[in-house]
mmCIF file with all atom_site columns, C-alpha atoms in Angstrom:
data_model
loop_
_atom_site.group_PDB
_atom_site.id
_atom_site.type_symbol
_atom_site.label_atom_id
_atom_site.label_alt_id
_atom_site.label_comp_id
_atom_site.label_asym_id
_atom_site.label_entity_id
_atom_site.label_seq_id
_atom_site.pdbx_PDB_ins_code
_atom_site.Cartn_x
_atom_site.Cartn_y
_atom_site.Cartn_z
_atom_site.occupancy
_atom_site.B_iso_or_equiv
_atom_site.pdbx_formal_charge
_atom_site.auth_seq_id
_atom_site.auth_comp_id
_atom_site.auth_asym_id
_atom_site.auth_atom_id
_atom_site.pdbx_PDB_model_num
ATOM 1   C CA . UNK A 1 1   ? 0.000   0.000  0.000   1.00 40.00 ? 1   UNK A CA 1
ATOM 2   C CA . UNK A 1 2   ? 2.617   2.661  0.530   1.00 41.00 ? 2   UNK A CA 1
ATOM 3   C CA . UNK A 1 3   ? 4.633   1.462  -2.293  1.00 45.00 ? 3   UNK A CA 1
ATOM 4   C CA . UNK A 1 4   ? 1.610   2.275  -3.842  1.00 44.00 ? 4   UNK A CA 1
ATOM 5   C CA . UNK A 1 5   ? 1.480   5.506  -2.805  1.00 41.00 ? 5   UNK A CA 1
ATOM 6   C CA . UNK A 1 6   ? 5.170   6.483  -2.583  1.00 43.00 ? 6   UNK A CA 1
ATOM 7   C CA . UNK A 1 7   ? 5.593   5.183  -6.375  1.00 44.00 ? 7   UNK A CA 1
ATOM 8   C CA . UNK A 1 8   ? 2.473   7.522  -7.953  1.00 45.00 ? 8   UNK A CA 1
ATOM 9   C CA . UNK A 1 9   ? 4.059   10.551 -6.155  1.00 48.00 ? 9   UNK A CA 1
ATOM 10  C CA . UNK A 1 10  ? 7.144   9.913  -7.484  1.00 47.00 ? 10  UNK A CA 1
ATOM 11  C CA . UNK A 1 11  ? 4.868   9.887  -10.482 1.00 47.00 ? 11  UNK A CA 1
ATOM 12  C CA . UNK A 1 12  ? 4.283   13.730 -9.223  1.00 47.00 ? 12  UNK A CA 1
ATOM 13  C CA . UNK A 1 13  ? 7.474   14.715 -7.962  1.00 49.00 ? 13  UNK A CA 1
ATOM 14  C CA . UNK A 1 14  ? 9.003   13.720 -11.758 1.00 48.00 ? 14  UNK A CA 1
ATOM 15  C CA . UNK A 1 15  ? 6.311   16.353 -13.308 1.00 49.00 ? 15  UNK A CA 1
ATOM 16  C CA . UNK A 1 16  ? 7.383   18.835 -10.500 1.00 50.00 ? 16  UNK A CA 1
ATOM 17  C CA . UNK A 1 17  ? 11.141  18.719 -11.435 1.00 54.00 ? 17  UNK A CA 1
ATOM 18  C CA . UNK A 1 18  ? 10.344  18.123 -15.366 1.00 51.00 ? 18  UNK A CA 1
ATOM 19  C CA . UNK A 1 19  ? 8.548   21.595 -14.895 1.00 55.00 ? 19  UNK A CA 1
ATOM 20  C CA . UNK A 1 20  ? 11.521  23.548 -13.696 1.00 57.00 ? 20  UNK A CA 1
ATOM 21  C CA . UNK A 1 21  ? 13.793  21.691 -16.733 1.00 55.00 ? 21  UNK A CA 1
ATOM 22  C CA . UNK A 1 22  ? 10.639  22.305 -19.122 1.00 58.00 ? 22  UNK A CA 1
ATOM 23  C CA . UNK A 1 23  ? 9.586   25.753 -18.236 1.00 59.00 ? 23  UNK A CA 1
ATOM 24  C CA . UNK A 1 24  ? 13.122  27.645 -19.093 1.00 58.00 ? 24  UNK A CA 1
ATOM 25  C CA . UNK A 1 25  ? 13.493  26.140 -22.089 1.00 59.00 ? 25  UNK A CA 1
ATOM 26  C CA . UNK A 1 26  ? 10.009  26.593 -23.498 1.00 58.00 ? 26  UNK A CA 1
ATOM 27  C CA . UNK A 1 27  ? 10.105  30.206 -22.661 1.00 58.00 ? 27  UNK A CA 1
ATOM 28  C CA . UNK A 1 28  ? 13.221  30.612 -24.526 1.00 57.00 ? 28  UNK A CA 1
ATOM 29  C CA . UNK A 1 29  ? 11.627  28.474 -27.331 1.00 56.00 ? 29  UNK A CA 1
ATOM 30  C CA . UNK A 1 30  ? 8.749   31.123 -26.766 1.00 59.00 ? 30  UNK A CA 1
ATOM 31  C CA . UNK A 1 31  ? 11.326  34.097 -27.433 1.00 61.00 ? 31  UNK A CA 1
ATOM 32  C CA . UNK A 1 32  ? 11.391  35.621 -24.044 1.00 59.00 ? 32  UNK A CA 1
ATOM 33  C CA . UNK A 1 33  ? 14.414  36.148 -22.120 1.00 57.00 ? 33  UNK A CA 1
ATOM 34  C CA . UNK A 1 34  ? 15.585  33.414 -19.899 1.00 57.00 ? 34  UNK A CA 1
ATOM 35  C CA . UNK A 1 35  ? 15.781  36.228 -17.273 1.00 58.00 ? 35  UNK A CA 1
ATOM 36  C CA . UNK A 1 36  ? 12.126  36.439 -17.413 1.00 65.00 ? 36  UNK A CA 1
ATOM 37  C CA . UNK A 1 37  ? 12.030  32.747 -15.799 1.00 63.00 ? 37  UNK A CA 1
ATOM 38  C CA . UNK A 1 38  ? 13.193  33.875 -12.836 1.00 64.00 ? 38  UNK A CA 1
ATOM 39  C CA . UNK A 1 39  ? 10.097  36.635 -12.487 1.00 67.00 ? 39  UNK A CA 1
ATOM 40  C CA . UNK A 1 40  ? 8.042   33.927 -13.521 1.00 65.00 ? 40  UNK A CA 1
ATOM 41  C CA . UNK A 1 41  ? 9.231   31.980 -10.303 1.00 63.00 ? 41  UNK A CA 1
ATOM 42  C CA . UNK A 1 42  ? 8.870   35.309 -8.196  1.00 65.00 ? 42  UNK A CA 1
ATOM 43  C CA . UNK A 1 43  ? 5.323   35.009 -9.032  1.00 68.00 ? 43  UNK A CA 1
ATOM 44  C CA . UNK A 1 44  ? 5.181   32.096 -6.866  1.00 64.00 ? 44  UNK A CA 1
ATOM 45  C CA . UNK A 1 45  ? 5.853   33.799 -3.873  1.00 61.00 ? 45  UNK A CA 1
ATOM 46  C CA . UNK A 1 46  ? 2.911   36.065 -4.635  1.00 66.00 ? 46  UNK A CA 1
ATOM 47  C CA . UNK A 1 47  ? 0.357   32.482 -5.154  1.00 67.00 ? 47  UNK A CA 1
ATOM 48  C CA . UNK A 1 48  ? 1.581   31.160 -1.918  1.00 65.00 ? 48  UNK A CA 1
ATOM 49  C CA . UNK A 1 49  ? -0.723  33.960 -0.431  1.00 61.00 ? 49  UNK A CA 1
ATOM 50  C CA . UNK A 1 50  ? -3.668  32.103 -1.819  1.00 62.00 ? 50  UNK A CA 1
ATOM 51  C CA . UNK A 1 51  ? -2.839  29.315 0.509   1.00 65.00 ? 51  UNK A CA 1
ATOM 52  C CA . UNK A 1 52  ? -5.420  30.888 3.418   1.00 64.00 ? 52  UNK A CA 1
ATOM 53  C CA . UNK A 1 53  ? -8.148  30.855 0.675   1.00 64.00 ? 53  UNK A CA 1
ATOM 54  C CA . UNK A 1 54  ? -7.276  26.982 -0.436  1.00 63.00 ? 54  UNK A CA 1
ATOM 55  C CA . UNK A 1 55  ? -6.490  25.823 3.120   1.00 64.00 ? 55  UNK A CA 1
ATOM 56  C CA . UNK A 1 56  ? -10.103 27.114 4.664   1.00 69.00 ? 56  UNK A CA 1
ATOM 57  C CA . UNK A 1 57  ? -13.501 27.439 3.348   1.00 70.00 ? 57  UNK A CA 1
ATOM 58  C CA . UNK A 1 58  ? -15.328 24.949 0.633   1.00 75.00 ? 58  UNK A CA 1
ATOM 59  C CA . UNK A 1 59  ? -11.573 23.619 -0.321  1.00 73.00 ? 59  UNK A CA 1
ATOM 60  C CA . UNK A 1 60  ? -10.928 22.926 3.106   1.00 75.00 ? 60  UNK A CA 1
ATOM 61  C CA . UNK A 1 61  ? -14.123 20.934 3.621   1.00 80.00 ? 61  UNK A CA 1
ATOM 62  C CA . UNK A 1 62  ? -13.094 18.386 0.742   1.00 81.00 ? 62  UNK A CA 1
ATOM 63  C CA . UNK A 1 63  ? -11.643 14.878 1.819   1.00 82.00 ? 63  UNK A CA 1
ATOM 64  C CA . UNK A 1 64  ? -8.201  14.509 1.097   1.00 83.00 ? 64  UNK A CA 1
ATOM 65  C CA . UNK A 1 65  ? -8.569  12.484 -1.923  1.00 86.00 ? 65  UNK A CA 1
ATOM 66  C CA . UNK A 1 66  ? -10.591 14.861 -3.539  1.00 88.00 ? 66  UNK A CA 1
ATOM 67  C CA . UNK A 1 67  ? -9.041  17.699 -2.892  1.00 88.00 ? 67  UNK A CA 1
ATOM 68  C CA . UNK A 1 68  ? -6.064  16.595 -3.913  1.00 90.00 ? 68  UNK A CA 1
ATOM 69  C CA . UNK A 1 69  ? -7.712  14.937 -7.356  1.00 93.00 ? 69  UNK A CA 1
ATOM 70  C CA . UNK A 1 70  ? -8.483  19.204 -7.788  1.00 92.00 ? 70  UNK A CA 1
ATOM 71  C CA . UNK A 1 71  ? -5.063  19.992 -7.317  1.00 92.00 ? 71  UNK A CA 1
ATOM 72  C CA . UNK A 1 72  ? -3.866  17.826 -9.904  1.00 94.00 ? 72  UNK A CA 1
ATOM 73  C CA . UNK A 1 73  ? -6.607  19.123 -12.486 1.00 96.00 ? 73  UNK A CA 1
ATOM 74  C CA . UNK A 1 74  ? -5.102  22.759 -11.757 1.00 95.00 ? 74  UNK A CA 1
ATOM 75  C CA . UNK A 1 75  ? -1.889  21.258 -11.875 1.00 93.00 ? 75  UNK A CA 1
ATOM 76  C CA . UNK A 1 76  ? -2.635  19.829 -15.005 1.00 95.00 ? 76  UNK A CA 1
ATOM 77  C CA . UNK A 1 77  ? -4.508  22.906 -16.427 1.00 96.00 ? 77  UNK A CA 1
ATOM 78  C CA . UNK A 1 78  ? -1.311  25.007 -15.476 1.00 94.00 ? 78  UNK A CA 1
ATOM 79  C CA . UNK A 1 79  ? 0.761   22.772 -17.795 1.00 92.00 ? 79  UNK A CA 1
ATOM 80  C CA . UNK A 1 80  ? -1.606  23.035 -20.633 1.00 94.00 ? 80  UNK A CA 1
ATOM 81  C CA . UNK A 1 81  ? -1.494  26.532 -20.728 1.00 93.00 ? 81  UNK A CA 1
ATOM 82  C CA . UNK A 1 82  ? 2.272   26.319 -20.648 1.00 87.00 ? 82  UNK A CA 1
ATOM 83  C CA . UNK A 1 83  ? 2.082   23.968 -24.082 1.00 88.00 ? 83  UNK A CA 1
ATOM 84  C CA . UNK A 1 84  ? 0.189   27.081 -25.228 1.00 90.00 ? 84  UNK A CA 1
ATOM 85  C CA . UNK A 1 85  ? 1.721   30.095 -24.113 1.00 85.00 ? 85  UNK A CA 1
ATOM 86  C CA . UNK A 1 86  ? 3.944   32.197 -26.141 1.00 82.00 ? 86  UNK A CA 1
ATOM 87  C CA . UNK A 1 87  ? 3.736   35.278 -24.333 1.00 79.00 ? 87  UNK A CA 1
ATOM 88  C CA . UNK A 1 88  ? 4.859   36.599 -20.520 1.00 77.00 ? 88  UNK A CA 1
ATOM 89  C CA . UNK A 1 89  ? 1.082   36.847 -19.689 1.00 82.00 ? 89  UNK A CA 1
ATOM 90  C CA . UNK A 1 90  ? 0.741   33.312 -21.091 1.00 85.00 ? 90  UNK A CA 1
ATOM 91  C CA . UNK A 1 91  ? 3.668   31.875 -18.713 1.00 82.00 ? 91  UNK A CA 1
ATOM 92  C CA . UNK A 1 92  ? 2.088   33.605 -15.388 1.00 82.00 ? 92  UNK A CA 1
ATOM 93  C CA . UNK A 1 93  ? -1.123  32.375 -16.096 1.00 88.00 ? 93  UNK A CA 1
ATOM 94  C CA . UNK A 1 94  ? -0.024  29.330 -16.350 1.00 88.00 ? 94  UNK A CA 1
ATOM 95  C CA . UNK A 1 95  ? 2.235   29.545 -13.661 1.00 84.00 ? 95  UNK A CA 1
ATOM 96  C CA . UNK A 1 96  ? -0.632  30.885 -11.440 1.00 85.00 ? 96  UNK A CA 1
ATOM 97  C CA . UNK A 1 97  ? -2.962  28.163 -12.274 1.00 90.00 ? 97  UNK A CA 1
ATOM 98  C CA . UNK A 1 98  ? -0.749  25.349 -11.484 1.00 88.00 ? 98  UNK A CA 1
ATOM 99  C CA . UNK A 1 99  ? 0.946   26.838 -8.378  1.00 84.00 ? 99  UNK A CA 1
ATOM 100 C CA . UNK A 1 100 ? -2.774  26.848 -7.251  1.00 86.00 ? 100 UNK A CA 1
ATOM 101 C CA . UNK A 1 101 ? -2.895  23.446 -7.731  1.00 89.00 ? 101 UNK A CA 1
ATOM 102 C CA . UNK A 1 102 ? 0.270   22.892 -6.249  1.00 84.00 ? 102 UNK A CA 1
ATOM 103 C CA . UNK A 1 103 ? -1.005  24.655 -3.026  1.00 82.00 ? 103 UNK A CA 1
ATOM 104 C CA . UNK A 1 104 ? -4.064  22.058 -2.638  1.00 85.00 ? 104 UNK A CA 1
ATOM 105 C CA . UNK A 1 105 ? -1.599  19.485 -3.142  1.00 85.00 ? 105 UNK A CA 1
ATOM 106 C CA . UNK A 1 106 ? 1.549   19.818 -1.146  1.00 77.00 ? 106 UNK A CA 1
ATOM 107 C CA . UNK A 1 107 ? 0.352   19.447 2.106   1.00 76.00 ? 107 UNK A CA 1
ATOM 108 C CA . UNK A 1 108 ? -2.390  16.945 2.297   1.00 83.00 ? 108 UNK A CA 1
ATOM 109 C CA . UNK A 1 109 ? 0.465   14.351 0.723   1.00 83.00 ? 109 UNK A CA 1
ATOM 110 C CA . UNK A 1 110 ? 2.548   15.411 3.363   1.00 81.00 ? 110 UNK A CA 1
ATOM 111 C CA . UNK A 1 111 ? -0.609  14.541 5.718   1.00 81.00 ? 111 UNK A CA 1
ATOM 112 C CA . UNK A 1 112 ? -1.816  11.657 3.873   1.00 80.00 ? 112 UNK A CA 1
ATOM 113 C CA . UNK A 1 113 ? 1.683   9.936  4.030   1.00 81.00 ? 113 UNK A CA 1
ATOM 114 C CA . UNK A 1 114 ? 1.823   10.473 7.875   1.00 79.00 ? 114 UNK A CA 1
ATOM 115 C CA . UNK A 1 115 ? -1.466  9.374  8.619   1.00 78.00 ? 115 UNK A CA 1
ATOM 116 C CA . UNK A 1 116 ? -1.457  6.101  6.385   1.00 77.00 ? 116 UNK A CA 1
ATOM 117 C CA . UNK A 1 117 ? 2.144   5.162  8.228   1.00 77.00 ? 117 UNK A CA 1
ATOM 118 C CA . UNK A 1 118 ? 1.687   3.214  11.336  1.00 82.00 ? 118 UNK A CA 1
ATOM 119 C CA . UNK A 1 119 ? 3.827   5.295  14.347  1.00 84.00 ? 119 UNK A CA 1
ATOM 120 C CA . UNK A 1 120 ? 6.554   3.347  14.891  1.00 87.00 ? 120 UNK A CA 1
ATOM 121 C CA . UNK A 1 121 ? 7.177   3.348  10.765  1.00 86.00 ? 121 UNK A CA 1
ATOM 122 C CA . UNK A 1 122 ? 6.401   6.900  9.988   1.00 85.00 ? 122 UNK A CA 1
ATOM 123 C CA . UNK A 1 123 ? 9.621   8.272  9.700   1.00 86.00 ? 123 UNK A CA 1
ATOM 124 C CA . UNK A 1 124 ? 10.480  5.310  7.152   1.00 88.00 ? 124 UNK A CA 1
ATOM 125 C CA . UNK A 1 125 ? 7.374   6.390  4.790   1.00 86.00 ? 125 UNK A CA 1
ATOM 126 C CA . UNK A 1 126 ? 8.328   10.181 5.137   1.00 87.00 ? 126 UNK A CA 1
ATOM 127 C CA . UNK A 1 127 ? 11.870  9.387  4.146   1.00 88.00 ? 127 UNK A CA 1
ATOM 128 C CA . UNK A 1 128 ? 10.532  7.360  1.255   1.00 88.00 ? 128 UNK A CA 1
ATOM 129 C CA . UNK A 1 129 ? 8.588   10.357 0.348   1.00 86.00 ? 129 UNK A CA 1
ATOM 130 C CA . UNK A 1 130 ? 11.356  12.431 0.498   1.00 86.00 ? 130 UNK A CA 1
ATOM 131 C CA . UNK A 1 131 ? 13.724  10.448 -1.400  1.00 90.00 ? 131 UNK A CA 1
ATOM 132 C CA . UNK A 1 132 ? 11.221  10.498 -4.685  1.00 87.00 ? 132 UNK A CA 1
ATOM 133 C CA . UNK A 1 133 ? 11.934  14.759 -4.223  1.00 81.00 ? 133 UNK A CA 1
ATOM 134 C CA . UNK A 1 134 ? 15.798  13.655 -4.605  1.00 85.00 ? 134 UNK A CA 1
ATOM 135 C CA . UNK A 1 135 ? 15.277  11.722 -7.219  1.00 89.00 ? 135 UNK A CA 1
ATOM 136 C CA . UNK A 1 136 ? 13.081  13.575 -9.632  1.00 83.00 ? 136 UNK A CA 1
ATOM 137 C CA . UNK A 1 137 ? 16.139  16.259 -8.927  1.00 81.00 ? 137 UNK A CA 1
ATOM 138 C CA . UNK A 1 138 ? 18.720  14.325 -10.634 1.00 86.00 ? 138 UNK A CA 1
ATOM 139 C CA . UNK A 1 139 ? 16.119  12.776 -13.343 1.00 87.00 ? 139 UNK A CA 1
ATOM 140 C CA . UNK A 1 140 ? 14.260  15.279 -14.352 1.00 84.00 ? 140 UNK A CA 1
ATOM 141 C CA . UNK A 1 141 ? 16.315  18.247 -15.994 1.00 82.00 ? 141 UNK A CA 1
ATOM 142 C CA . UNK A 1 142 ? 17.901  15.885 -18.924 1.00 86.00 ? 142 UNK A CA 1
ATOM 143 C CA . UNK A 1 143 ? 14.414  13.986 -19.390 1.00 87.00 ? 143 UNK A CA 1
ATOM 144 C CA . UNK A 1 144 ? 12.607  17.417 -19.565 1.00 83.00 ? 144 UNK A CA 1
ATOM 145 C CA . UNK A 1 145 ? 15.047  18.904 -21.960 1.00 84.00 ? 145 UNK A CA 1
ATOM 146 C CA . UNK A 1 146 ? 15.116  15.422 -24.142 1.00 89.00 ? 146 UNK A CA 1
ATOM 147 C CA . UNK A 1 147 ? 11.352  15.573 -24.303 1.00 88.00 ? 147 UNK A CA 1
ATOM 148 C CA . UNK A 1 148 ? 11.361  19.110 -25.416 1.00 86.00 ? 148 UNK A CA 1
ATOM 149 C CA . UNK A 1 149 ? 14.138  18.231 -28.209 1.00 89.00 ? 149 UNK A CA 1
ATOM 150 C CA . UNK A 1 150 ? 11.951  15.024 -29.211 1.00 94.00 ? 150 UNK A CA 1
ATOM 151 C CA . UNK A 1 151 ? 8.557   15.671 -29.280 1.00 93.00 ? 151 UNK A CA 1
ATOM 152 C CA . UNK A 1 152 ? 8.496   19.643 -29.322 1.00 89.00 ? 152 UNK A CA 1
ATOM 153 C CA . UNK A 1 153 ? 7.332   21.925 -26.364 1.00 86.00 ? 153 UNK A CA 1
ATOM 154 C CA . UNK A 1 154 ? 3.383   21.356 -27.259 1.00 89.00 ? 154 UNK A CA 1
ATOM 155 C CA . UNK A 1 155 ? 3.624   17.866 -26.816 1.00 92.00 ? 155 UNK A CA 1
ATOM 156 C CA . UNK A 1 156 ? 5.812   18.090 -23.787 1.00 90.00 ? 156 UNK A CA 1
ATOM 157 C CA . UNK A 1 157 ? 3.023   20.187 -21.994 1.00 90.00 ? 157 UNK A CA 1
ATOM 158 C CA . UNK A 1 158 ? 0.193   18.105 -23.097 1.00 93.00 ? 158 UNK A CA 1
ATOM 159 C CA . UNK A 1 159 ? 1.944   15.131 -21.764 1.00 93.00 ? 159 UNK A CA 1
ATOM 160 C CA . UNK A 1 160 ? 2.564   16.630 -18.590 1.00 91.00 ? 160 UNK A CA 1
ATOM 161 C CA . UNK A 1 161 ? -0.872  17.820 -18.743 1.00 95.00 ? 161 UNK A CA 1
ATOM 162 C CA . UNK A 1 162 ? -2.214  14.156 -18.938 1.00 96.00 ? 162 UNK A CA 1
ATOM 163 C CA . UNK A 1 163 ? -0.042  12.824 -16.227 1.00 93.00 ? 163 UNK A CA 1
ATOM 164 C CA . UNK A 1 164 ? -1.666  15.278 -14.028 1.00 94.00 ? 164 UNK A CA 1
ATOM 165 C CA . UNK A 1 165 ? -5.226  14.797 -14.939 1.00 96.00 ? 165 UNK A CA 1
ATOM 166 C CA . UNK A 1 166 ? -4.649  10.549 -14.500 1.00 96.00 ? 166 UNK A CA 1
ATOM 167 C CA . UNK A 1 167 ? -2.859  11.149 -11.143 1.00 93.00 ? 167 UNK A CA 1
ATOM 168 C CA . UNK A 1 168 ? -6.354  13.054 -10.415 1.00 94.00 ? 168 UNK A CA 1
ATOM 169 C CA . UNK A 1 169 ? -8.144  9.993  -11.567 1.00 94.00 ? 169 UNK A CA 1
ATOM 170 C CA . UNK A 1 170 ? -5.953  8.202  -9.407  1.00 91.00 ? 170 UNK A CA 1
ATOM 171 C CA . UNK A 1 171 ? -6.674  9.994  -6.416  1.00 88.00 ? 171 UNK A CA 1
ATOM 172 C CA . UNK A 1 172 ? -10.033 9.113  -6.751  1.00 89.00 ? 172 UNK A CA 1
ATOM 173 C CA . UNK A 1 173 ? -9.906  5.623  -7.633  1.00 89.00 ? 173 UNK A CA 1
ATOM 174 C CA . UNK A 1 174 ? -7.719  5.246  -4.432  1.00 83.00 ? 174 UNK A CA 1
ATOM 175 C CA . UNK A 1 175 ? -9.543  7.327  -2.115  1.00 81.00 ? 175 UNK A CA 1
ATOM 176 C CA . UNK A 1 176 ? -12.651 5.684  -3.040  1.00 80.00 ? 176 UNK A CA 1
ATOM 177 C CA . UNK A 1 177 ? -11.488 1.765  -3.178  1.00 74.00 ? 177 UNK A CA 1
ATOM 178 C CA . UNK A 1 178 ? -8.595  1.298  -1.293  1.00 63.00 ? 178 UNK A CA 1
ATOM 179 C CA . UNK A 1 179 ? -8.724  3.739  1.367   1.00 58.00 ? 179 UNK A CA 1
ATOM 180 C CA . UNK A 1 180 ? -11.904 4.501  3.942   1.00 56.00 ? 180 UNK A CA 1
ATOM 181 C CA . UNK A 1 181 ? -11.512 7.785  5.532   1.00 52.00 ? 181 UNK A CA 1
ATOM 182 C CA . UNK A 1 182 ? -12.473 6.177  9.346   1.00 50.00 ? 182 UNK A CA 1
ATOM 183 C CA . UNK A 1 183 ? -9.282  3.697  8.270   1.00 54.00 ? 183 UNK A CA 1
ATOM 184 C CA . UNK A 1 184 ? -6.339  6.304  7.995   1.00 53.00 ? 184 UNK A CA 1
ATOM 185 C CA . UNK A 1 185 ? -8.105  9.009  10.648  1.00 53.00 ? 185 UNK A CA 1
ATOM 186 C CA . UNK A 1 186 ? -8.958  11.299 8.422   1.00 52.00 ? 186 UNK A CA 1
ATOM 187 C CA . UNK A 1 187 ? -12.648 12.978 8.146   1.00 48.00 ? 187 UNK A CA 1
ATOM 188 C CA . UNK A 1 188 ? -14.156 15.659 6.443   1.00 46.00 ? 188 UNK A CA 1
ATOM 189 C CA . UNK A 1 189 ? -12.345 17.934 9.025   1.00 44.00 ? 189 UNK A CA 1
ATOM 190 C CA . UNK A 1 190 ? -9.070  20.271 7.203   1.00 41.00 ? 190 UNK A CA 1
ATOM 191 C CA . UNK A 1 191 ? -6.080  18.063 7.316   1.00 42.00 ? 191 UNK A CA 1
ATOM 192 C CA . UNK A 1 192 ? -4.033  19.123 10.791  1.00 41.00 ? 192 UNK A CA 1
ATOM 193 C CA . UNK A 1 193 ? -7.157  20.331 12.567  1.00 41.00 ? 193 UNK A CA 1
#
């Protein structure tokens, strides 16, 4: 079961890290200065004060599977756009749509891999967690930049796009089959209330 788990986030963590290889070179591809990358990123900072609005209210209220199912459709959304942007405004909306996305996700997995560990082990499943963040590191950048070369920037997006959407499926399928919220201690209550 947490193989399960650990092995579709690494699923995520590879998009994550294939982003930051992807997105430089497509805006270059794009004709904007690589310069422009790093504002892009800045933007970030700016999302993350969003994080109140996805982290209480109706969002809040979702279980975790679901919630996090949303946050891979933005996620997913977000790196459509990029396959279609080929302007600045393109790139933040993108950027915008998926760090949203990114927001809903981030912390539930963190939650949803401590709560699914049994005590004594959970240190053991965070590290596993953890180690799929290393490992994406040192994969991603030269698979990114390959798929760009390969199958263009368009495709690249869309597939990144699709990976999203079927780890949102995913979510689902698992939160709704394999998982019972009464199981892993989690209710319809915000994750760390």
């Amino acid at each position: 079961m947490m193989a399960d788990l650990v092995h579709a986030d690494k699923d995520r963590v590879v998009a994550y890290g294939l982003y930051s290889a992807a997105i430089s070179a497509a805006s270059v591809l794009a004709g904007l200065l690589a310069a422009v990358v790093g504002g892009i990123d800045l933007l970030l900072l700016f999302v993350i004060d969003a994080v109140p609005l996805l982290t209480t209210g109706p969002a809040a209220r979702l279980d975790p599977f679901r919630a996090m199912a949303l946050g891979f459709v933005l996620l997913g959304a977000g790196f459509a756009f990029n396959g279609l942007a080929d302007s600045l405004s393109g790139f933040i909306l993108a950027t915008v749509v998926w760090s949203l996305g990114d927001i809903l996700l981030l912390g539930r997995a963190h939650a949803l891999i401590a709560a699914i560990g049994p005590a004594p082990a959970r240190g053991r499943y965070m590290a596993a967690y953890g180690v799929t963040w290393g490992i994406a590191a040192v994969v991603s950048p030269p698979l990114g930049t390959q798929l760009i070369s390969s199958i263009g920037v368009t495709c690249t997006w869309a597939s990144f796009s699709v990976a999203a959407l079927l780890l949102g499926v995913a979510h689902l399928i698992v939160g709704k089959l394999t998982f019972t919220q009464s199981r892993i201690g989690l209710n319809s209550q915000p994750l760390g209330a």
